[in-house]
Short mmCIF file of C-alpha atoms in Angstrom, two decimals:
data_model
loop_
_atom_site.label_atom_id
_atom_site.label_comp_id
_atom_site.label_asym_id
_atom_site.label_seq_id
_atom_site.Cartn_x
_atom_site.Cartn_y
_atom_site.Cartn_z
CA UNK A 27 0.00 0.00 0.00
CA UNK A 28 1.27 3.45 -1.23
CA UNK A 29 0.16 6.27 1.49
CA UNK A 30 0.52 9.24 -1.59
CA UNK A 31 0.05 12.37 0.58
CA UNK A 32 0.11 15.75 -1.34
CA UNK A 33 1.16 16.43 -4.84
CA UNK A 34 2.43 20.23 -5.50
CA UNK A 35 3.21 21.83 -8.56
CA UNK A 36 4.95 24.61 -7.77
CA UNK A 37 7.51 27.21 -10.24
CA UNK A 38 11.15 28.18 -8.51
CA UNK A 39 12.20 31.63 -8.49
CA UNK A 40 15.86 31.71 -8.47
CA UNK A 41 16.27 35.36 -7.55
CA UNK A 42 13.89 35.15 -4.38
CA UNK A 43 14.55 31.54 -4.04
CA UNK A 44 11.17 31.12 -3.12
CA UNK A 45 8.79 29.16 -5.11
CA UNK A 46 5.13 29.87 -6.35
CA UNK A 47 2.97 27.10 -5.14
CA UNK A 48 0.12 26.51 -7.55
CA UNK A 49 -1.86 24.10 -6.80
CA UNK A 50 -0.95 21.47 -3.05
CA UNK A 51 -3.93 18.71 -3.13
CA UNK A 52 -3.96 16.79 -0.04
CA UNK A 53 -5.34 13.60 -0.70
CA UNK A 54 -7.04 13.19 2.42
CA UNK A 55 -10.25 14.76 2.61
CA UNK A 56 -10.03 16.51 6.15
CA UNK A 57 -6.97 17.99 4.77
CA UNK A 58 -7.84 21.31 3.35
CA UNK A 59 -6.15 22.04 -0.03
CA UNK A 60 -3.87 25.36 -0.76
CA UNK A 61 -3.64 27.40 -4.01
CA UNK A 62 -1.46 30.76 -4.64
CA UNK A 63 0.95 30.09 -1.90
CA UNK A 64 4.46 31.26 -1.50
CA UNK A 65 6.95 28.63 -0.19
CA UNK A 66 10.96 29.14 0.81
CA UNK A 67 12.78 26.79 -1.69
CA UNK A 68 16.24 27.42 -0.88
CA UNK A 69 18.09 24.65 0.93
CA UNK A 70 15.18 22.37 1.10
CA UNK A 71 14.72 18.82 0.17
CA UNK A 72 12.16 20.06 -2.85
CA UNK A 73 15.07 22.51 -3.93
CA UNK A 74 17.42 19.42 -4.06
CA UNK A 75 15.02 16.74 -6.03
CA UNK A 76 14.08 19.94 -8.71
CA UNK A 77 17.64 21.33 -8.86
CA UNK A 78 19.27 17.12 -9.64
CA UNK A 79 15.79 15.52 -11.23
CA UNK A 80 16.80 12.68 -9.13
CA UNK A 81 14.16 10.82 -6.14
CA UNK A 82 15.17 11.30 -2.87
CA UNK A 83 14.40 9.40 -0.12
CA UNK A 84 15.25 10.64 3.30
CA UNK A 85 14.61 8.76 6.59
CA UNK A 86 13.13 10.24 9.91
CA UNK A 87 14.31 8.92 12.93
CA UNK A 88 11.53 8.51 16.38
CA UNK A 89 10.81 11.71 17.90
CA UNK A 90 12.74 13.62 15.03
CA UNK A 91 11.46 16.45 13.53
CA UNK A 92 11.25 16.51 9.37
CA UNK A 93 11.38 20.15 7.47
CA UNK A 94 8.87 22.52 7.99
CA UNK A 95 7.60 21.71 4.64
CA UNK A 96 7.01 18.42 5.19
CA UNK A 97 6.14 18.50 8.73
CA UNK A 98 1.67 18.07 7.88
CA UNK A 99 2.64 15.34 6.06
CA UNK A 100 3.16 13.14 9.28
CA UNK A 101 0.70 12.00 10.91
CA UNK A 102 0.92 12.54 14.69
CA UNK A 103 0.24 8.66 15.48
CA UNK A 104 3.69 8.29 14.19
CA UNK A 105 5.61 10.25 16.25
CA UNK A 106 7.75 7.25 17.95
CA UNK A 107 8.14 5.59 14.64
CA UNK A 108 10.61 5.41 11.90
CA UNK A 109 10.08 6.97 8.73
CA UNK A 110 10.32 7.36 5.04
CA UNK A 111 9.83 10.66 2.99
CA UNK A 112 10.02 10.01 -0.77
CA UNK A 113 10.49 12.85 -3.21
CA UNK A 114 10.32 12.26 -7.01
CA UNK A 115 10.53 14.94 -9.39
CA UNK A 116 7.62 15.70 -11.74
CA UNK A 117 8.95 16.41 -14.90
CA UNK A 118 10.89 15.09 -17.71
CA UNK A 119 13.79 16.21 -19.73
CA UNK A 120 15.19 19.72 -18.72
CA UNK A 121 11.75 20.39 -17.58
CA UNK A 122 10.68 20.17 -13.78
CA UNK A 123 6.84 21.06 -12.94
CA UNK A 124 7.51 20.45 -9.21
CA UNK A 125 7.22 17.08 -7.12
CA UNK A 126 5.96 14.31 -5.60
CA UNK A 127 5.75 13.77 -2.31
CA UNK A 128 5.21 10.90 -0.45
CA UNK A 129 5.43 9.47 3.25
CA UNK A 130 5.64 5.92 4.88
CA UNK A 131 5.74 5.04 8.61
CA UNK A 132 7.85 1.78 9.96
CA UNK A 133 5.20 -0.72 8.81
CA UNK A 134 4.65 0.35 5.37
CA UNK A 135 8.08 0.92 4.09
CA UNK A 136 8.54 1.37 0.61
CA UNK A 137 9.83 -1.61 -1.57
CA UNK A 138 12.01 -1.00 -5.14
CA UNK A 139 8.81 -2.37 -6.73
CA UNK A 140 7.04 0.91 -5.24
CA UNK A 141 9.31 2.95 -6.00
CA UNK A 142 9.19 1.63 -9.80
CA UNK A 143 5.90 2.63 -9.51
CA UNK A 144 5.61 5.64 -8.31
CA UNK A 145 8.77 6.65 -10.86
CA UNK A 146 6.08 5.94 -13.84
CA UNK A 147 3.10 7.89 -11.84
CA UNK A 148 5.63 11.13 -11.43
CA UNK A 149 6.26 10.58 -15.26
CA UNK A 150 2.69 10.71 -16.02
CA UNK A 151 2.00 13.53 -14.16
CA UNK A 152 4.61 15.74 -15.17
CA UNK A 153 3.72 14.53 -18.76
CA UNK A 154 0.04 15.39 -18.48
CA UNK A 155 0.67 18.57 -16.45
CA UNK A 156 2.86 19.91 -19.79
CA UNK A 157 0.09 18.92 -22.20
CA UNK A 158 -2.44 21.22 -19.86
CA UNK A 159 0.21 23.81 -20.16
CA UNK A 160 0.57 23.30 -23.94
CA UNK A 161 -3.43 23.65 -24.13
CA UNK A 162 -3.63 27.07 -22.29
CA UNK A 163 -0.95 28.62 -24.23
CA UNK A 164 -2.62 27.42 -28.09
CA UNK A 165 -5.95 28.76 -26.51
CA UNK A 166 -4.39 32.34 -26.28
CA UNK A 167 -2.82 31.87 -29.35
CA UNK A 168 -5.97 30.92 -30.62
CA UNK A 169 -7.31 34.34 -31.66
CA UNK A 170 -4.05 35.71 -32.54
CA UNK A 171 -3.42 32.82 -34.88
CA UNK A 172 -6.89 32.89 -36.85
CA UNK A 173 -6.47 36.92 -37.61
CA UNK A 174 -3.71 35.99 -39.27
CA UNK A 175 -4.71 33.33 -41.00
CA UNK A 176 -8.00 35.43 -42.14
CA UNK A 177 -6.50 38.57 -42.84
CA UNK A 178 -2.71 37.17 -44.05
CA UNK A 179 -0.99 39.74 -41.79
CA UNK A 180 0.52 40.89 -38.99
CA UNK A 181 2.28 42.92 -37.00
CA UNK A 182 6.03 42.39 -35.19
CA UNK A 183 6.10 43.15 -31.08
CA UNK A 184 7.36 46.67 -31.16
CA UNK A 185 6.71 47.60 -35.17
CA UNK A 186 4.63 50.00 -36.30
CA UNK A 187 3.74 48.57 -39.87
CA UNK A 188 1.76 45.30 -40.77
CA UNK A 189 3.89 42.46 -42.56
CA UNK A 190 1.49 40.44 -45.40
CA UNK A 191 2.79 36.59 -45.06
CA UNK A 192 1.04 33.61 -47.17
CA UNK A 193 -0.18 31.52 -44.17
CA UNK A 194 -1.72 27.92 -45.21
CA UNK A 195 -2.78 25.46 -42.19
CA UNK A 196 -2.79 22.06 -42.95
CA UNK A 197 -4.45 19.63 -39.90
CA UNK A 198 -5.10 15.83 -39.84
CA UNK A 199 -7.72 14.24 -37.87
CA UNK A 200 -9.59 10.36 -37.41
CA UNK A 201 -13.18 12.00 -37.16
CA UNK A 202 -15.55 12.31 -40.12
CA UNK A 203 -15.93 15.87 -40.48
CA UNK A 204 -18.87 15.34 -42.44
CA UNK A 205 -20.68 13.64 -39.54
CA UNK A 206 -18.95 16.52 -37.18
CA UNK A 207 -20.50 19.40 -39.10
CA UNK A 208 -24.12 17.41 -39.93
CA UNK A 209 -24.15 16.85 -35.59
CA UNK A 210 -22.84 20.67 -35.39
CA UNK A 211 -19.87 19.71 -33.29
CA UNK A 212 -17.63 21.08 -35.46
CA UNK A 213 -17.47 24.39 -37.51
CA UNK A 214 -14.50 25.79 -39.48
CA UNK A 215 -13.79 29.37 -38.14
CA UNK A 216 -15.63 31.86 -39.84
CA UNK A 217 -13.98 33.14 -43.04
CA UNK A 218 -12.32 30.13 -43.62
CA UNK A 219 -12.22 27.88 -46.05
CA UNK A 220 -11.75 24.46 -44.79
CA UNK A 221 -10.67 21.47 -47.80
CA UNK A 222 -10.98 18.34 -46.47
CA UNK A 223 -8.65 15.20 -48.09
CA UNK A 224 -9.98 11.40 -46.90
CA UNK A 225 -6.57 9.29 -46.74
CA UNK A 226 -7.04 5.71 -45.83
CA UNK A 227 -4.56 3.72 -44.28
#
């Protein structure tokens, strides 16, 4: 059994090495969740995990106290117990969305086959975290992107003159558009004229 704890996506900010929590979901329902925090990041074990992309796993002696960041994470009933806090990093590549955070007591200690695990769940996440990311910014794109395809122009940040371009999209799909439009689910943006090319393979 996997006691998953809190998952927070957070963004560093190297020149007030602090960090701009986001979003901390406590998966415990008597937990209240936090949003638009501010959290020190310097010298803590989040810093470290973000900073190498590597897990760590750091082990909490009876009676010892963990990092203030950490410290809600522990339940009380374990006070005079051993145990484990796991870190992975959420992210992939260069990029590092903030991490996972995790917490065993004596009896549940983690095993290399949970830690396998919870390696793939942190690459998931971090993975569908940058695809919500990638969403937002083509959404306000979106209007930007369809003037210019309508009116074949545009103008540079900081110019004062439009520049005419020849701007042709070309977008693939596994829907029948002809169904799409018949249901009025789908409708080509107005001005445009959409060509559609069936390709079977």
């Amino acid at each position: 059994m996997i006691n998953a704890k809190g998952i927070v996506l957070c963004e560093a900010d190297k020149e007030s090495k602090q960090a701009s929590v986001y979003v901390t979901h406590y998966l415990q329902p008597q937990v209240a969740q936090r949003e638009q925090s501010r959290m020190l990041l310097a010298g803590s074990a989040a810093q470290q995990v973000m900073t190498s992309g590597e897990m760590l796993l750091t082990h909490v002696g009876p009676n010892e106290e963990p990092e203030d960041h950490e410290r809600s994470l522990f339940q009380e009933s374990w006070r005079d117990q051993s145990k484990t806090l796991t870190i992975l990093p959420l992210g992939f590549t260069l990029k590092r969305w903030g991490v996972l955070k995790l917490v065993q007591c004596q009896f549940n200690s983690f095993t290399a086959a949970n830690l396998r695990v919870l390696q793939q769940i942190a690459e998931r996440i971090a993975i569908a975290v940058d695809n919500a990311l990638a969403c937002q910014q083509i959404k306000s794109l979106k209007e930007k992107l369809l003037y210019i395809l309508l009116e074949q122009e545009f103008e540079r940040v900081g110019g004062n003159r439009l520049i005419p371009v020849d701007v042709r999209l070309i977008a693939a799909t596994n829907r029948d558009l002809r169904q799409k439009v018949a249901d009025r689910t789908f409708r080509a943006p107005w001005g445009l004229a959409c060509q559609r090319i069936s390709a079977h393979l």
